[in-house]
């Protein structure tokens, strides 16, 4: 399967812990996006990458959130000192270039207890 | 402010009946709008992009700039259309999403 892959599919962590969420985009896709979806709501933009650089990180809620894409392929979303309000489904998407169709992963469901 | 509104959280219609899922947007400029669908236990997937003017799975959507709407329509609903539907607006390379409408097609 050549779709966007996110791991883990589910993550339960304790308040205050650090978590990393991984996204493997479709091979050859230069653009990568992270969104967060809380229960009963639509996705909310977090950050997107064009190649290795974060082109727009304006959606990251605070400095506990950080994302990297060091080689222009796999991306990791990192959350420090998790809070219960961080509980959500974190979605990753990739596209061939900006403004072409974005393909989504199945999401990582993060639960902070 | 840029915003997408889907006024119905839930829409339930009988098989064979027409379907209209409402979407209104707020955007200064020429909007680029999308409909995404999420079937049970599957990932989000693109259904329609307004600039392509395609009909996918019998669904169409027309951009009405006067009413700032992009409603999704299908003349005859099928049971396999049951899913979550999201309207989204592209702004600065990021998608702004509505809250979604759950469509249930009753047999």
CSV table of C-alpha atoms in Angstrom, one decimal:
chain,number,residue,atom,x,y,z
A,1,UNK,CA,0.0,0.0,0.0
A,2,UNK,CA,1.4,3.4,-0.9
A,3,UNK,CA,-0.9,5.5,1.2
A,4,UNK,CA,0.0,7.9,4.1
A,5,UNK,CA,0.9,5.9,7.1
A,6,UNK,CA,0.7,7.1,10.7
A,7,UNK,CA,2.0,5.4,13.8
A,8,UNK,CA,0.9,4.6,16.3
A,9,UNK,CA,-2.8,4.3,15.5
A,10,UNK,CA,-3.6,4.8,19.2
A,11,UNK,CA,-1.6,6.3,22.0
A,12,UNK,CA,-2.5,6.6,25.7
A,13,UNK,CA,-0.2,8.7,27.8
A,14,UNK,CA,-0.2,10.2,31.2
A,15,UNK,CA,-0.5,13.9,31.8
A,16,UNK,CA,2.9,15.6,31.7
A,17,UNK,CA,4.6,12.9,29.5
A,18,UNK,CA,6.3,13.5,26.2
A,19,UNK,CA,4.9,11.9,23.0
A,20,UNK,CA,6.0,11.5,19.4
A,21,UNK,CA,3.6,10.9,16.5
A,22,UNK,CA,5.0,9.7,13.2
A,23,UNK,CA,3.9,10.2,9.6
A,24,UNK,CA,5.1,8.4,6.5
A,25,UNK,CA,3.9,10.4,3.5
A,26,UNK,CA,3.4,9.0,0.0
A,27,UNK,CA,6.7,8.6,-1.7
A,28,UNK,CA,7.6,11.6,-3.8
A,29,UNK,CA,5.2,14.0,-2.1
A,30,UNK,CA,6.9,17.2,-1.2
A,31,UNK,CA,4.2,18.8,0.9
A,32,UNK,CA,3.2,17.4,4.3
A,33,UNK,CA,0.5,18.7,6.6
A,34,UNK,CA,-0.5,18.0,10.2
A,35,UNK,CA,-4.1,18.6,11.5
A,36,UNK,CA,-5.8,17.9,14.8
A,37,UNK,CA,-9.4,16.8,15.1
A,38,UNK,CA,-11.2,17.0,18.4
A,39,UNK,CA,-14.4,15.1,19.0
A,40,UNK,CA,-17.4,16.4,17.1
A,41,UNK,CA,-15.3,19.0,15.2
A,42,UNK,CA,-13.6,19.3,11.9
A,43,UNK,CA,-9.8,19.1,11.6
A,44,UNK,CA,-7.8,22.1,12.6
A,45,UNK,CA,-4.6,23.0,10.8
A,46,UNK,CA,-1.3,22.7,12.8
A,47,UNK,CA,1.6,22.9,10.5
A,48,UNK,CA,2.8,22.2,7.0
A,49,UNK,CA,6.1,21.4,5.4
A,50,UNK,CA,7.3,22.0,1.9
A,51,UNK,CA,10.3,19.7,1.7
A,52,UNK,CA,12.3,19.8,4.9
A,53,UNK,CA,11.3,23.2,6.1
A,54,UNK,CA,8.2,24.2,8.1
A,55,UNK,CA,6.6,26.6,5.7
A,56,UNK,CA,3.8,27.6,8.1
A,57,UNK,CA,3.5,26.5,11.8
A,58,UNK,CA,0.9,29.1,12.7
A,59,UNK,CA,-1.5,26.5,13.8
A,60,UNK,CA,0.6,25.0,16.5
A,61,UNK,CA,-1.3,25.8,19.7
A,62,UNK,CA,1.7,26.6,21.9
A,63,UNK,CA,5.4,25.9,22.3
A,64,UNK,CA,4.8,22.4,23.7
A,65,UNK,CA,4.1,21.4,20.1
A,66,UNK,CA,6.9,20.9,17.6
A,67,UNK,CA,7.3,19.1,14.3
A,68,UNK,CA,10.2,18.1,12.2
A,69,UNK,CA,10.8,16.6,8.8
A,70,UNK,CA,14.6,16.3,8.6
A,71,UNK,CA,15.0,14.5,5.3
A,72,UNK,CA,11.9,15.8,3.5
A,73,UNK,CA,10.0,12.6,3.9
A,74,UNK,CA,9.0,11.2,7.3
A,75,UNK,CA,7.7,13.7,9.8
A,76,UNK,CA,7.4,13.6,13.6
A,77,UNK,CA,5.0,15.6,15.6
A,78,UNK,CA,6.3,16.1,19.2
A,79,UNK,CA,4.3,17.1,22.2
A,80,UNK,CA,5.9,17.9,25.5
A,81,UNK,CA,4.3,18.0,28.9
A,82,UNK,CA,1.0,16.6,27.5
A,83,UNK,CA,-2.3,18.0,28.9
A,84,UNK,CA,-5.7,16.4,28.9
A,85,UNK,CA,-6.8,19.0,26.3
A,86,UNK,CA,-4.3,17.6,23.9
A,87,UNK,CA,-6.5,14.5,23.5
A,88,UNK,CA,-7.6,14.3,19.9
A,89,UNK,CA,-7.0,12.5,16.6
A,90,UNK,CA,-3.9,13.8,14.9
A,91,UNK,CA,-4.1,13.6,11.1
A,92,UNK,CA,-1.3,13.8,8.6
A,93,UNK,CA,-1.7,14.4,4.9
A,94,UNK,CA,0.7,14.7,2.0
A,95,UNK,CA,0.4,16.0,-1.5
A,96,UNK,CA,2.6,16.0,-4.6
A,97,UNK,CA,3.1,19.7,-4.3
A,98,UNK,CA,1.2,22.5,-2.6
A,99,UNK,CA,-2.3,23.0,-3.9
A,100,UNK,CA,-2.6,19.5,-5.3
A,101,UNK,CA,-4.8,16.9,-3.8
A,102,UNK,CA,-3.9,16.0,-0.2
A,103,UNK,CA,-4.1,12.4,0.8
A,104,UNK,CA,-4.8,11.6,4.5
A,105,UNK,CA,-3.5,9.0,6.9
A,106,UNK,CA,-5.8,7.1,9.2
A,107,UNK,CA,-4.8,9.3,12.1
A,108,UNK,CA,-3.3,8.8,15.5
A,109,UNK,CA,-5.8,8.9,18.4
A,110,UNK,CA,-4.0,10.5,21.4
A,111,UNK,CA,-5.6,10.1,24.8
A,112,UNK,CA,-4.0,11.9,27.7
A,113,UNK,CA,-5.1,10.6,31.1
B,1,UNK,CA,-12.3,35.9,9.4
B,2,UNK,CA,-12.2,32.8,7.2
B,3,UNK,CA,-14.7,30.3,8.3
B,4,UNK,CA,-16.6,27.3,7.0
B,5,UNK,CA,-20.1,26.5,8.5
B,6,UNK,CA,-21.9,23.2,8.1
B,7,UNK,CA,-25.2,23.9,9.9
B,8,UNK,CA,-26.4,20.3,10.1
B,9,UNK,CA,-24.6,17.9,12.4
B,10,UNK,CA,-26.8,15.1,11.3
B,11,UNK,CA,-28.9,14.5,8.2
B,12,UNK,CA,-31.1,11.4,7.7
B,13,UNK,CA,-32.8,10.6,4.4
B,14,UNK,CA,-34.4,7.5,2.8
B,15,UNK,CA,-32.7,5.6,0.1
B,16,UNK,CA,-33.6,7.1,-3.3
B,17,UNK,CA,-34.5,10.5,-1.9
B,18,UNK,CA,-32.5,13.6,-2.8
B,19,UNK,CA,-29.7,14.7,-0.6
B,20,UNK,CA,-28.4,18.2,0.1
B,21,UNK,CA,-25.6,18.9,2.5
B,22,UNK,CA,-25.2,22.5,3.3
B,23,UNK,CA,-21.9,24.5,3.4
B,24,UNK,CA,-21.4,28.2,3.8
B,25,UNK,CA,-18.1,30.0,3.9
B,26,UNK,CA,-16.6,33.3,4.8
B,27,UNK,CA,-13.6,34.4,2.8
B,28,UNK,CA,-12.2,37.5,1.3
B,29,UNK,CA,-11.0,36.7,-2.1
B,30,UNK,CA,-11.8,34.0,-4.6
B,31,UNK,CA,-12.4,30.8,-2.6
B,32,UNK,CA,-11.2,27.3,-3.4
B,33,UNK,CA,-13.6,24.8,-1.9
B,34,UNK,CA,-13.6,21.1,-1.3
B,35,UNK,CA,-15.8,18.3,0.0
B,36,UNK,CA,-14.2,15.4,1.8
B,37,UNK,CA,-15.9,12.2,2.9
B,38,UNK,CA,-15.0,9.8,5.7
B,39,UNK,CA,-16.7,6.4,5.5
B,40,UNK,CA,-16.9,4.3,8.7
B,41,UNK,CA,-13.4,3.2,9.9
B,42,UNK,CA,-11.8,4.7,6.8
B,43,UNK,CA,-9.6,7.7,6.3
B,44,UNK,CA,-10.6,11.1,5.0
B,45,UNK,CA,-10.7,11.2,1.2
B,46,UNK,CA,-11.4,13.9,-1.3
B,47,UNK,CA,-14.8,13.8,-2.9
B,48,UNK,CA,-15.1,17.0,-4.9
B,49,UNK,CA,-13.0,20.0,-5.7
B,50,UNK,CA,-15.0,22.9,-7.0
B,51,UNK,CA,-12.5,24.0,-9.7
B,52,UNK,CA,-12.6,20.5,-11.3
B,53,UNK,CA,-16.4,20.7,-11.7
B,54,UNK,CA,-16.6,16.9,-11.7
B,55,UNK,CA,-19.4,14.7,-10.5
B,56,UNK,CA,-18.1,12.0,-8.2
B,57,UNK,CA,-20.3,9.1,-7.1
B,58,UNK,CA,-23.3,11.1,-8.3
B,59,UNK,CA,-22.5,14.1,-6.1
B,60,UNK,CA,-22.2,17.6,-7.4
B,61,UNK,CA,-21.5,20.9,-5.7
B,62,UNK,CA,-21.9,24.4,-7.2
B,63,UNK,CA,-20.1,27.4,-5.8
B,64,UNK,CA,-22.5,30.3,-5.3
B,65,UNK,CA,-20.5,33.4,-4.5
B,66,UNK,CA,-23.5,35.5,-4.0
B,67,UNK,CA,-24.8,33.3,-1.2
B,68,UNK,CA,-21.3,32.2,-0.2
B,69,UNK,CA,-22.4,28.6,-0.4
B,70,UNK,CA,-21.0,25.3,-1.7
B,71,UNK,CA,-23.8,22.8,-1.0
B,72,UNK,CA,-23.3,19.2,-1.9
B,73,UNK,CA,-26.1,17.5,-3.7
B,74,UNK,CA,-27.1,14.1,-5.0
B,75,UNK,CA,-30.5,13.4,-6.7
B,76,UNK,CA,-30.9,9.8,-5.4
B,77,UNK,CA,-29.3,8.7,-2.2
B,78,UNK,CA,-27.8,5.2,-1.9
B,79,UNK,CA,-27.1,3.3,1.3
B,80,UNK,CA,-23.4,3.4,0.7
B,81,UNK,CA,-23.5,7.2,0.9
B,82,UNK,CA,-23.8,7.0,4.7
B,83,UNK,CA,-20.7,8.7,6.0
B,84,UNK,CA,-19.3,11.9,7.5
B,85,UNK,CA,-19.0,14.8,5.1
B,86,UNK,CA,-16.7,17.8,5.5
B,87,UNK,CA,-16.6,21.0,3.6
B,88,UNK,CA,-13.2,22.7,3.5
B,89,UNK,CA,-11.8,26.0,2.2
B,90,UNK,CA,-8.2,26.4,1.1
B,91,UNK,CA,-6.4,29.4,2.5
B,92,UNK,CA,-2.7,30.0,2.4
B,93,UNK,CA,-2.1,26.3,1.5
B,94,UNK,CA,-4.0,25.1,4.6
B,95,UNK,CA,-7.5,23.7,4.7
B,96,UNK,CA,-10.1,25.4,7.0
B,97,UNK,CA,-12.8,22.8,7.8
B,98,UNK,CA,-16.4,22.8,8.8
B,99,UNK,CA,-17.5,20.7,11.7
B,100,UNK,CA,-18.9,18.0,9.4
B,101,UNK,CA,-22.4,16.5,8.7
B,102,UNK,CA,-23.2,12.9,9.4
B,103,UNK,CA,-25.3,11.5,6.6
B,104,UNK,CA,-27.4,8.5,7.3
B,105,UNK,CA,-29.3,6.8,4.5
B,106,UNK,CA,-32.2,4.8,5.7
B,107,UNK,CA,-33.2,1.7,3.7
